[in-house]
Tab-separated table of C-alpha atoms in Angstrom:
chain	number	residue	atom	x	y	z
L	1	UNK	CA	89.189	89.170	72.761
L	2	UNK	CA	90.347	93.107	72.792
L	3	UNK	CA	94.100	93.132	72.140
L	4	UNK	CA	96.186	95.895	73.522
L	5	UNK	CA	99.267	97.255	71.532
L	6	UNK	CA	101.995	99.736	72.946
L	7	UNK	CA	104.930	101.795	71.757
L	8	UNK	CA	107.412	101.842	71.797
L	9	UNK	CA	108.265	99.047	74.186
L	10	UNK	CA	111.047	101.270	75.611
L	11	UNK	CA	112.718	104.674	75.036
L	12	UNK	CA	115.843	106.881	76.670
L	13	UNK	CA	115.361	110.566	77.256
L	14	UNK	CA	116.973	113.450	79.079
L	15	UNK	CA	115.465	115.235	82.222
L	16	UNK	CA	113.038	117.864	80.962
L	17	UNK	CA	112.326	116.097	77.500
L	18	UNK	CA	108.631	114.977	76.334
L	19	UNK	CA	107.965	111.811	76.416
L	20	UNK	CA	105.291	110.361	74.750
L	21	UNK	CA	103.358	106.665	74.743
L	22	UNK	CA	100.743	105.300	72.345
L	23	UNK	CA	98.409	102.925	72.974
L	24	UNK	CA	95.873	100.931	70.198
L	25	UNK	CA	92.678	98.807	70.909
L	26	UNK	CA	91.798	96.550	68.398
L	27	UNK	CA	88.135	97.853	68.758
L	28	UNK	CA	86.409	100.918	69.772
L	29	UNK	CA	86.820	101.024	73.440
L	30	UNK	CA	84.966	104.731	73.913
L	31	UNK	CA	87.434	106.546	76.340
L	32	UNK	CA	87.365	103.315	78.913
L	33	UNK	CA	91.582	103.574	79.103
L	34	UNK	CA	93.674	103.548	82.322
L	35	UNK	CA	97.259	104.265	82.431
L	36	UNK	CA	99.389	103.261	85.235
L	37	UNK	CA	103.384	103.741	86.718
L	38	UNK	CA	104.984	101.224	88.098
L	39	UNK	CA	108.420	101.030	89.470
L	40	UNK	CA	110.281	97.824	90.384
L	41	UNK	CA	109.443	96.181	93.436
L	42	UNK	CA	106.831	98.573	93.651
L	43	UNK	CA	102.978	97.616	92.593
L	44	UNK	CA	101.259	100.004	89.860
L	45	UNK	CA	99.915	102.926	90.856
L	46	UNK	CA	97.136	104.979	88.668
L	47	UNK	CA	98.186	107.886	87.031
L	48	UNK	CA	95.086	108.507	84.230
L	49	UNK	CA	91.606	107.237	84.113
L	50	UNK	CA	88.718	107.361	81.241
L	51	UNK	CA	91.769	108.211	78.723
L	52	UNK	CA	92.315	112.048	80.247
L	53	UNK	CA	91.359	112.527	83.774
L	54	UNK	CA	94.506	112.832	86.181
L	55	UNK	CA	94.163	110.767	89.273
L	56	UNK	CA	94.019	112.729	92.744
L	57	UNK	CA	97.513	113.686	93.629
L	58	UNK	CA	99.176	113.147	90.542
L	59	UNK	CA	101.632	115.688	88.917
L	60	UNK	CA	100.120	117.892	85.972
L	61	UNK	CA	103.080	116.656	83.928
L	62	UNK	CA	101.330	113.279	83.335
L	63	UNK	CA	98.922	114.178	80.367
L	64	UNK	CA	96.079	111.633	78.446
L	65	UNK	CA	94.223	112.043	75.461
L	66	UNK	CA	92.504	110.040	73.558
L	67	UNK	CA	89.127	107.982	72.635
L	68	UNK	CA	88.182	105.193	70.033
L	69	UNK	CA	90.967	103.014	69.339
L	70	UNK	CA	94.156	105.427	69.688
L	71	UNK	CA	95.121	106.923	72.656
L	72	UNK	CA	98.436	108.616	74.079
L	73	UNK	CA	100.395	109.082	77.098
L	74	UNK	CA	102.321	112.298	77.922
L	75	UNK	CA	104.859	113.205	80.624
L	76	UNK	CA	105.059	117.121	79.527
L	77	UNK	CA	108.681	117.493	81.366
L	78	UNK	CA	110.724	114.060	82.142
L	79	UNK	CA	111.463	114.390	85.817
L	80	UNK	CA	114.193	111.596	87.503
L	81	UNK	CA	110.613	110.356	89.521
L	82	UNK	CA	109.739	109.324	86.270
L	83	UNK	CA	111.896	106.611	85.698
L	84	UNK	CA	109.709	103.421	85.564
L	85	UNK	CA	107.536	101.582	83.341
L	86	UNK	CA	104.261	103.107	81.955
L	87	UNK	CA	101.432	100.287	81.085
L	88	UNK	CA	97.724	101.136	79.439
L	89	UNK	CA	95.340	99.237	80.573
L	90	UNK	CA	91.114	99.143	78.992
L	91	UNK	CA	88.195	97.873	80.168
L	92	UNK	CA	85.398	96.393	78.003
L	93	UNK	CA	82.309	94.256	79.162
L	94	UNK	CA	83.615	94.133	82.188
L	95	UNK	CA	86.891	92.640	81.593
L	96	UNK	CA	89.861	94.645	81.688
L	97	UNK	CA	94.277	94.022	79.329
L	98	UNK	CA	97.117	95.829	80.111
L	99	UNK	CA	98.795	96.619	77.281
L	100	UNK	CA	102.927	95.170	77.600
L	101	UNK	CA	104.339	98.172	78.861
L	102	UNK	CA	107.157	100.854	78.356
L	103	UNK	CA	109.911	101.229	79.941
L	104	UNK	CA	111.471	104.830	80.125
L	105	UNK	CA	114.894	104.976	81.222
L	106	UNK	CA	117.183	108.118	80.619
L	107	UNK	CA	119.683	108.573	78.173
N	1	UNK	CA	92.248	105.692	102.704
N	2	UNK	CA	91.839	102.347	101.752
N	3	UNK	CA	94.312	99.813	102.242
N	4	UNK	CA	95.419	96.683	101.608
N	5	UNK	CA	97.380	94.062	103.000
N	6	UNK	CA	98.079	90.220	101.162
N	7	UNK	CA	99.382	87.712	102.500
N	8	UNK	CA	103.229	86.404	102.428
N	9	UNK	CA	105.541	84.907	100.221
N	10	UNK	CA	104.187	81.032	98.874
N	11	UNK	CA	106.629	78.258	97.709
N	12	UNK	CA	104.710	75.238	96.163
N	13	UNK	CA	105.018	72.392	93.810
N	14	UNK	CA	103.757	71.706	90.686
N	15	UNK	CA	100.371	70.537	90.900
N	16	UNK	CA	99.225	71.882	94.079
N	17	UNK	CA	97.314	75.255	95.003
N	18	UNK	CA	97.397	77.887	96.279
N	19	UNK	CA	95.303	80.755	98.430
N	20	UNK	CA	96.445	84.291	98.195
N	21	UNK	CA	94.434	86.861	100.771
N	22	UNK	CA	94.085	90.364	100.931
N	23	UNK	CA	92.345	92.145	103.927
N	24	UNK	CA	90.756	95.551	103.232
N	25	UNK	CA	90.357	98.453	105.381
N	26	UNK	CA	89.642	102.100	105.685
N	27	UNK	CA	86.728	101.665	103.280
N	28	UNK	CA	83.356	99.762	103.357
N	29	UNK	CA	84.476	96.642	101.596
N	30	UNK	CA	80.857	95.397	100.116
N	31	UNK	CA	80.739	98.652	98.111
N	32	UNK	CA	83.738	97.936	96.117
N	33	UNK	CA	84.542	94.870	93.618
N	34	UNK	CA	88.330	93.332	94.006
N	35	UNK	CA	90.527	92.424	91.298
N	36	UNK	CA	93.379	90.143	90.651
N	37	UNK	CA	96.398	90.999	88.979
N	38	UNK	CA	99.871	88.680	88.191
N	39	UNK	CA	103.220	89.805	87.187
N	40	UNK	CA	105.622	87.210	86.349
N	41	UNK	CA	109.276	88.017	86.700
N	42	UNK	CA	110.473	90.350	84.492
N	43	UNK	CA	107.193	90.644	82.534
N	44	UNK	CA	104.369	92.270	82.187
N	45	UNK	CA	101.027	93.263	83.932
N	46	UNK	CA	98.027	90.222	83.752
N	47	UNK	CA	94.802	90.991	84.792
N	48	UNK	CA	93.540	87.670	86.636
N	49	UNK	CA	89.490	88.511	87.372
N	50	UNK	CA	87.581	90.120	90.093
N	51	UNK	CA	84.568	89.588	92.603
N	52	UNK	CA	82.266	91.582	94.019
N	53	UNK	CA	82.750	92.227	97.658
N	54	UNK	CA	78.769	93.086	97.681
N	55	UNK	CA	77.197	89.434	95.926
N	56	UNK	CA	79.805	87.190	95.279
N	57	UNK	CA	79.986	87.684	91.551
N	58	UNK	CA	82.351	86.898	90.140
N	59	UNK	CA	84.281	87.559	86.076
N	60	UNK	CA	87.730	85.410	85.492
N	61	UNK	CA	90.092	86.138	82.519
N	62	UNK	CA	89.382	83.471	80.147
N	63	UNK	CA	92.713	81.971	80.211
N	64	UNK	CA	92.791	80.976	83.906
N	65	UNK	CA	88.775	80.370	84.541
N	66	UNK	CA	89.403	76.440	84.514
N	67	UNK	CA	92.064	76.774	87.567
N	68	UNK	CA	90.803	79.917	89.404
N	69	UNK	CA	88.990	80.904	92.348
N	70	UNK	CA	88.042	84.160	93.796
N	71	UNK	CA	85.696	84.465	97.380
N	72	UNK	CA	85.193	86.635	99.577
N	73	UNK	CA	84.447	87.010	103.144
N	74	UNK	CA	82.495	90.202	104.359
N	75	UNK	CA	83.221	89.339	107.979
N	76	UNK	CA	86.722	90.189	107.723
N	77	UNK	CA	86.486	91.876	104.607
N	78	UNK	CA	88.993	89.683	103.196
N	79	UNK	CA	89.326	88.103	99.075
N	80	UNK	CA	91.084	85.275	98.252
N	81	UNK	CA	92.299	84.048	95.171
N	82	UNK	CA	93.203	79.980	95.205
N	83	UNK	CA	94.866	79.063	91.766
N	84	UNK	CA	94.953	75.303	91.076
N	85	UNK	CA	97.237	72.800	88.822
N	86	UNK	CA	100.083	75.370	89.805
N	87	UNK	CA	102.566	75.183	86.527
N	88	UNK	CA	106.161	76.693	86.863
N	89	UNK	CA	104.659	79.366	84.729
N	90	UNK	CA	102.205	80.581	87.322
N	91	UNK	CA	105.752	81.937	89.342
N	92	UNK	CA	104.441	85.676	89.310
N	93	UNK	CA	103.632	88.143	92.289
N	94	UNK	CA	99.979	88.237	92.770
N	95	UNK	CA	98.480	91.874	93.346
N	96	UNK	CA	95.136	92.722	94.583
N	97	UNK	CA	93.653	96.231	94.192
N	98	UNK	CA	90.092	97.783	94.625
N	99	UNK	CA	87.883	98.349	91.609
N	100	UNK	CA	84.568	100.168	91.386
N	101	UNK	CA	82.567	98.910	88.208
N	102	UNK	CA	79.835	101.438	89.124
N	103	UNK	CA	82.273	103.870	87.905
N	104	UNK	CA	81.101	102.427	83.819
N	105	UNK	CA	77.539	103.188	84.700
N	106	UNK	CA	78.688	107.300	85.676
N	107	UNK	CA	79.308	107.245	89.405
N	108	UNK	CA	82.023	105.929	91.515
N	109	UNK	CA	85.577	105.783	91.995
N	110	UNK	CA	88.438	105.073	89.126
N	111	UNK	CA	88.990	101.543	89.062
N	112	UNK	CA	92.417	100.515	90.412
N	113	UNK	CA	92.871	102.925	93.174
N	114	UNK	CA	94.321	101.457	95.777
N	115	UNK	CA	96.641	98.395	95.474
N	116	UNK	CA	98.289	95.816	97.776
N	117	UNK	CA	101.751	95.181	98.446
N	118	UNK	CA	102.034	91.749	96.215
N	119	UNK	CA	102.622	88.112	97.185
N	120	UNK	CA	105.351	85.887	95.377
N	121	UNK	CA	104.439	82.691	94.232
N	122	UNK	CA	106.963	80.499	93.589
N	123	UNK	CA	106.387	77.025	91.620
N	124	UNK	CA	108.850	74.629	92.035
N	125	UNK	CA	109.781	71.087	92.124
């Protein structure tokens, strides 16, 4: 089974920092790597799909990059918005894991 | 736009089942697959399985294939998930959300798109 590692689990940062996530596959999954926001209460909502491609309507701050194994997660400028938790998520013969999240809070 | 709507809120006891719907609209339903996804309190994201809307197919996580069920019903373009021998652990809110596996073979829609709202299951003696 593909296992899904993410880090860090959490992190504190100011308004305007960079933030940035890191996810691992524990075998080549090409670029087949979602990552989603989701804020309590609230179900996830897609941010990045295929490791780099910004979903329709979503802020250019939100960068992906990425293919292989390693990938990252990027929020170029923290806004307040932004406070939630960030999951990865892959899909591989036609199954998909979420990795176990991170939670970004500010400091 | 796609939407979709679940079902409410579920109480049960250990042991029993239960059926979780989610009604589509704003979209032609037998051109998209839909998945299941659980989030038990506090925790993290699980991804449950998914059907097709167009066949029937069908692909269940391997951890829950002995107790789950997924259908659906083109006529009302409503899936249901029914999850059976409900343990205390199976207390989670149960998402839908649309997926378009045609999207792996270079056309198609991201998968994940469009979400419900969630449905609590709560498993309790």
């Amino acid at each position: 089974d593909l296992q899904m590692t993410q880090s860090p689990s959490s992190l504190s940062a100011y308004v305007g920092d960079r933030v940035t996530i890191t996810c691992q596959a524990s075998h080549d999954i090409a670029t087949y790597l979602n990552w989603f926001q989701q804020k309590p209460g609230k179900p996830p909502k897609l941010l990045i799909y295929d490791a780099s491609n910004l979903e329709t309507g979503v802020p250019s701050r939100f960068s992906g990059s990425g293919s292989g194994t390693d990938f990252s997660f990027t929020i170029s400028s923290l806004q307040p918005e932004d406070i939630a938790t960030y999951y990865c998520q892959q899909y591989d013969n036609l199954s998909f894991t979420f990795g176990p999240g991170t939670k970004v809070d500010f400091k | 736009q796609a939407h979709l709507v679940q079902s409410g809120a579920e109480v049960k006891q250990p042991g029993a089942s239960v059926k979780v719907s989610c009604q589509a609209s704003g979209y032609i339903f037998t051109s998209y697959e839909i998945s299941w996804v659980r989030q038990a309190p506090g925790q993290g994201l699980e991804w449950m399985g998914w059907i097709s809307a167009h066949n029937g197919n069908t692909n269940y996580a391997q951890n829950l294939q002995d107790r789950v069920t997924m259908t659906a019903d083109t006529s009302t373009s409503t899936a249901y998930m029914e999850l059976r021998s409900l343990r205390s652990d199976d207390t989670a809110v149960y998402y839908c959300a649309r997926i378009d596996l045609s999207f792996y073979y270079g056309s198609g829609r991201p998968p994940f798109d469009y979400w419900g709202q969630g449905t609590l299951v709560t498993v309790s003696s």
